[in-house]
Tab-separated table of N, CA and C in Angstrom:
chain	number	residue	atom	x	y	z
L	1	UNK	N	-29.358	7.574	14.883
L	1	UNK	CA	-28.617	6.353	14.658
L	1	UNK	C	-27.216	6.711	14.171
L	2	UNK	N	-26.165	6.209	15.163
L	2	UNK	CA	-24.933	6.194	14.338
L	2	UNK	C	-24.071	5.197	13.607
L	3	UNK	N	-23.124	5.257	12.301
L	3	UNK	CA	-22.929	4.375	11.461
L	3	UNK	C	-21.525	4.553	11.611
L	4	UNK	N	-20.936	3.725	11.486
L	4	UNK	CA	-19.003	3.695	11.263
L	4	UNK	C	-18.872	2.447	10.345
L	5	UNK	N	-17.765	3.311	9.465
L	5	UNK	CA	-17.277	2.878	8.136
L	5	UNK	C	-16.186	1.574	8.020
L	6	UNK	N	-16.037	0.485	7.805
L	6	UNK	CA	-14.987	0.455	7.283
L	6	UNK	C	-13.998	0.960	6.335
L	7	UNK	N	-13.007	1.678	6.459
L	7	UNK	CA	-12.249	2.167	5.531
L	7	UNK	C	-11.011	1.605	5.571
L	8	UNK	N	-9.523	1.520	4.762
L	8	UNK	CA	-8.033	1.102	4.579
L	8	UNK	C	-7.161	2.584	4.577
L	9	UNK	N	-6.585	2.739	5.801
L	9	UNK	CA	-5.641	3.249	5.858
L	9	UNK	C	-4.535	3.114	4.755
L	10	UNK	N	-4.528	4.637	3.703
L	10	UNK	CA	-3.431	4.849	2.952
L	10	UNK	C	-1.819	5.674	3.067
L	11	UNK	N	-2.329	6.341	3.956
L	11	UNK	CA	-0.827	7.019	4.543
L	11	UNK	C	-1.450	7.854	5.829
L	12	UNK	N	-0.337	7.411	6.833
L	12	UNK	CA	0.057	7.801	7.663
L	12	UNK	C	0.583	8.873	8.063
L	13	UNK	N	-0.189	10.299	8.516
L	13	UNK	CA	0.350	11.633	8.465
L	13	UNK	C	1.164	11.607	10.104
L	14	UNK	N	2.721	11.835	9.697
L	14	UNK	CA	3.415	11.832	11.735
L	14	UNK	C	2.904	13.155	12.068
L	15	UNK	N	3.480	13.138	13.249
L	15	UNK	CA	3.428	14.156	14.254
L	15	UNK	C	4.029	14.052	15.313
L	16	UNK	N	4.651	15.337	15.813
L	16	UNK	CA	5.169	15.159	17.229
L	16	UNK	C	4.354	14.314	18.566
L	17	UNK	N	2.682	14.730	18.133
L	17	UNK	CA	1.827	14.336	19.100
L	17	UNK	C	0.834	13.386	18.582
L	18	UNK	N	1.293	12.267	19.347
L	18	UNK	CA	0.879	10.869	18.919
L	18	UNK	C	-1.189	11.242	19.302
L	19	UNK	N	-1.713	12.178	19.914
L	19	UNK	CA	-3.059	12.294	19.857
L	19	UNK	C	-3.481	13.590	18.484
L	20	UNK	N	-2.450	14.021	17.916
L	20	UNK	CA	-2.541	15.041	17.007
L	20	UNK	C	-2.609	13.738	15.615
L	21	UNK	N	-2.468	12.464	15.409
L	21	UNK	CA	-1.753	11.758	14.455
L	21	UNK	C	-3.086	11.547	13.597
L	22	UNK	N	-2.870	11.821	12.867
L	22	UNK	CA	-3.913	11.341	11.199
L	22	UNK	C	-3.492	10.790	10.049
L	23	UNK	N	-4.723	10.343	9.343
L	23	UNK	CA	-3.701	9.410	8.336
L	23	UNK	C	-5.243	9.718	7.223
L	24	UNK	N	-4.459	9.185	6.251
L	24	UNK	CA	-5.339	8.985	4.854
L	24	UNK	C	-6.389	7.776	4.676
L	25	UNK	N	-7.517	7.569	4.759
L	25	UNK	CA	-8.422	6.304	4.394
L	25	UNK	C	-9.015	6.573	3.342
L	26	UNK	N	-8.906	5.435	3.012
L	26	UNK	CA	-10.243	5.019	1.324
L	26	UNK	C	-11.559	4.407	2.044
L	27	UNK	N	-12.504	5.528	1.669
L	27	UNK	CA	-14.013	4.379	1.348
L	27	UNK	C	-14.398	3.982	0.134
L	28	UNK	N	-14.090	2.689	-0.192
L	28	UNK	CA	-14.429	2.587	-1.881
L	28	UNK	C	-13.670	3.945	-2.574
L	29	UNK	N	-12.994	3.916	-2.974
L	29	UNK	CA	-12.427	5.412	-3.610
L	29	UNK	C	-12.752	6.584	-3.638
L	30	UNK	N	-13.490	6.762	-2.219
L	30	UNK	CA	-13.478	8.011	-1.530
L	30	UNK	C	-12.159	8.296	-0.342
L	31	UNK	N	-11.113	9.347	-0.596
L	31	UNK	CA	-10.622	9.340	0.117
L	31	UNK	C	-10.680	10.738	1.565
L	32	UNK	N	-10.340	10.708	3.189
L	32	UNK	CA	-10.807	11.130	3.790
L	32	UNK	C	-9.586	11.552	4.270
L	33	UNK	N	-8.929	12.593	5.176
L	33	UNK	CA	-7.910	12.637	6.380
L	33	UNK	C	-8.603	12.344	7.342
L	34	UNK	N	-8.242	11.464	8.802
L	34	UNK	CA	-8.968	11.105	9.726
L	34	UNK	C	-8.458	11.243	10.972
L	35	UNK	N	-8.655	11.141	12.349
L	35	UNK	CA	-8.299	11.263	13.106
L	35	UNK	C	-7.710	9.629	13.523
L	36	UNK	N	-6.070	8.985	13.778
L	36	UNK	CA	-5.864	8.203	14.410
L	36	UNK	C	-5.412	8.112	15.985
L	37	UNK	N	-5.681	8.790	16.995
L	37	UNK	CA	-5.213	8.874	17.874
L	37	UNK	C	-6.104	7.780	19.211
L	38	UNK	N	-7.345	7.117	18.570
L	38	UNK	CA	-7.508	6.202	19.085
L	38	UNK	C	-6.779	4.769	19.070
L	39	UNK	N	-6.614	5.080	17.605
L	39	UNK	CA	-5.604	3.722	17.082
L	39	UNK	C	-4.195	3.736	16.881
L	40	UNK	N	-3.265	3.996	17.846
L	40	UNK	CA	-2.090	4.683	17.460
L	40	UNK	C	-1.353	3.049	17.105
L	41	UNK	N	-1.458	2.226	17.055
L	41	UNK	CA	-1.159	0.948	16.683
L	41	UNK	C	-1.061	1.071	15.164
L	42	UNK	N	-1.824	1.851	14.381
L	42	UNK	CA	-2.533	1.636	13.100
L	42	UNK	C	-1.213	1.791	12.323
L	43	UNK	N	-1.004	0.610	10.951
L	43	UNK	CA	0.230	1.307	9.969
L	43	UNK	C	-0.731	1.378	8.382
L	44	UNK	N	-0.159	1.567	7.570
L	44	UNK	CA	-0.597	1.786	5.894
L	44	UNK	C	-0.848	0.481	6.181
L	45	UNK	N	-2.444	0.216	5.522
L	45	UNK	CA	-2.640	-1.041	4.841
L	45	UNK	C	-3.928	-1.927	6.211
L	46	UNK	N	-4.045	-1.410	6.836
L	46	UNK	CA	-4.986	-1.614	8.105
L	46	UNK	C	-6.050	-1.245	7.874
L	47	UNK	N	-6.853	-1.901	8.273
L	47	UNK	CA	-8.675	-1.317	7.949
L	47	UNK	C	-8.756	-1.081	9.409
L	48	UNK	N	-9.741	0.392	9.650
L	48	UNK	CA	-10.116	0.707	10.521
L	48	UNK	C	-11.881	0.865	10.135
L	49	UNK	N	-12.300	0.892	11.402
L	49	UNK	CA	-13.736	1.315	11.486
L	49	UNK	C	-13.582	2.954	11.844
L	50	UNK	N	-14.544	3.555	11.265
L	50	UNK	CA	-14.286	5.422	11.452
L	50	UNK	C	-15.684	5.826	11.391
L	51	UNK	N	-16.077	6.682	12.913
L	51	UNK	CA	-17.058	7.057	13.173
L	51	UNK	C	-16.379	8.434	13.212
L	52	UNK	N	-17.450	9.439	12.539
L	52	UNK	CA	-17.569	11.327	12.752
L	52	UNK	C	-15.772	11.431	12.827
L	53	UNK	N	-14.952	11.148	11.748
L	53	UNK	CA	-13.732	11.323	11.470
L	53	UNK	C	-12.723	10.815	12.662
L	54	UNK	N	-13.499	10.019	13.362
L	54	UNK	CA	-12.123	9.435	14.073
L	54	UNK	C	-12.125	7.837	13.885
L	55	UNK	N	-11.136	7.035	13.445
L	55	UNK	CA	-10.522	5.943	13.584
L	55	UNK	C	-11.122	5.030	15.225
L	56	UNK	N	-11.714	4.314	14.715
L	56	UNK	CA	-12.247	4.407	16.869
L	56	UNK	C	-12.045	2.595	16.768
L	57	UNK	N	-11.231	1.996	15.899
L	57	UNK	CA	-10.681	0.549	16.103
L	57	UNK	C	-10.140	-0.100	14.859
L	58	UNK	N	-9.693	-0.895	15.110
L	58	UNK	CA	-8.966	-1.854	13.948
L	58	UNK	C	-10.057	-2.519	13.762
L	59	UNK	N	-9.880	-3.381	12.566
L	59	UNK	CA	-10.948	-4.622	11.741
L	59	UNK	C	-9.904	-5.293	10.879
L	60	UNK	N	-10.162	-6.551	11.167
L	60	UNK	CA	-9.530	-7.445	10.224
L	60	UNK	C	-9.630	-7.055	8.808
L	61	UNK	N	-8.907	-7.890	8.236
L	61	UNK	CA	-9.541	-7.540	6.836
L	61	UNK	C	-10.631	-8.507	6.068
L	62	UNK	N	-10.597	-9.365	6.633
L	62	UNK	CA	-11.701	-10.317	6.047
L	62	UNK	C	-12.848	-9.711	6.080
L	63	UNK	N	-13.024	-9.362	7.554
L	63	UNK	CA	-14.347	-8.763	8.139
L	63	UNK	C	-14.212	-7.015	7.370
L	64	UNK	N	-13.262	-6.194	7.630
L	64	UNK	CA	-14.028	-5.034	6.818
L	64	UNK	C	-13.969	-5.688	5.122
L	65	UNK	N	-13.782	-5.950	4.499
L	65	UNK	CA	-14.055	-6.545	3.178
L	65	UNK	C	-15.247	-7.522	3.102
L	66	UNK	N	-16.004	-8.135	3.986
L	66	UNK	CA	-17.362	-8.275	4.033
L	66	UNK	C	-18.102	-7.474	4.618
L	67	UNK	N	-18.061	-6.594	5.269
L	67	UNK	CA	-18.638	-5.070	5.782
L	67	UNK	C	-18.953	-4.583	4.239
L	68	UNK	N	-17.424	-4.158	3.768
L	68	UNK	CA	-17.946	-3.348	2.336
L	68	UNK	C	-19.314	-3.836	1.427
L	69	UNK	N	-18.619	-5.282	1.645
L	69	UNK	CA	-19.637	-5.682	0.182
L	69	UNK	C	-21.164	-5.840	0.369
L	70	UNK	N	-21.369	-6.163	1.962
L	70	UNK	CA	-22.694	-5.953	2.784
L	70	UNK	C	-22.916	-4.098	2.436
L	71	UNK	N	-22.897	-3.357	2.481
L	71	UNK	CA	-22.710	-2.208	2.054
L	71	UNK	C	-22.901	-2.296	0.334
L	72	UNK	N	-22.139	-2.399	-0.353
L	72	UNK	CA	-22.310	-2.735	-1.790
L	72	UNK	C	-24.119	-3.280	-1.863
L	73	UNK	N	-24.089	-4.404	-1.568
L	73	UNK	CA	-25.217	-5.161	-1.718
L	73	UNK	C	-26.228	-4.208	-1.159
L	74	UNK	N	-26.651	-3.860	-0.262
L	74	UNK	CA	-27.427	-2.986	0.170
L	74	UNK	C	-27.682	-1.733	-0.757
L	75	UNK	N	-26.731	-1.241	-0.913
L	75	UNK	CA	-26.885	-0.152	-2.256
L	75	UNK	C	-27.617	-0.481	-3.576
L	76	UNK	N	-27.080	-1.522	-4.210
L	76	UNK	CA	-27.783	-2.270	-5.210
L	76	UNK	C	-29.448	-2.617	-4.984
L	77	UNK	N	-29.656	-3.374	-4.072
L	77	UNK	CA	-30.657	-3.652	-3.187
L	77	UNK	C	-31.535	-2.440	-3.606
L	78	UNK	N	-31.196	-1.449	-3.123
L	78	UNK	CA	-31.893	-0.322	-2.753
L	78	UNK	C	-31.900	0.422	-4.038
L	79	UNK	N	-31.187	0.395	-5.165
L	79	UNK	CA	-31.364	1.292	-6.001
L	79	UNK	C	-32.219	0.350	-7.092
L	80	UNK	N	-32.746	-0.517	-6.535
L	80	UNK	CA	-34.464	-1.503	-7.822
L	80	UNK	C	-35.243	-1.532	-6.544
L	81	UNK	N	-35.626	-0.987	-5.922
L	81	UNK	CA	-36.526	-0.373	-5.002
L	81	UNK	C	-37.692	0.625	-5.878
């Protein structure tokens, strides 16, 4: 089974080669370098979905900010199990 994250793009690493381009994401205050070269649209402040370190789409923010907390809740959930 595979899972992709919502995370928020924090900085934007350039590059000559727009498929070389990575940037900084937060999961909950985990932070990652990632691959953006699917999303070359992407600026600081964008939630992406990120499967096996690549950026593989945009997400609103409403929707990844109910992603998270569905996530949150589930954790909780699971830790009075």
């Amino acid at each position: 089974m595979c899972l992709a994250v919502p995370a928020k793009i924090v900085q934007i690493i350039l590059t000559d080669d727009v498929l070389l381009r990575t940037g900084r994401v937060d999961f909950s205050g985990v932070q990652k370098t990632v691959s953006l070269a699917y999303v070359p649209e992407a600026v600081a402040g964008d939630y992406v979905i990120v499967h096996a370190g690549f950026a593989i789409s945009l997400l609103d923010e409403s929707e990844a900010l109910a992603s998270l907390q569905a996530f949150d809740d589930l954790a909780r959930f699971e830790a009075t199990l």
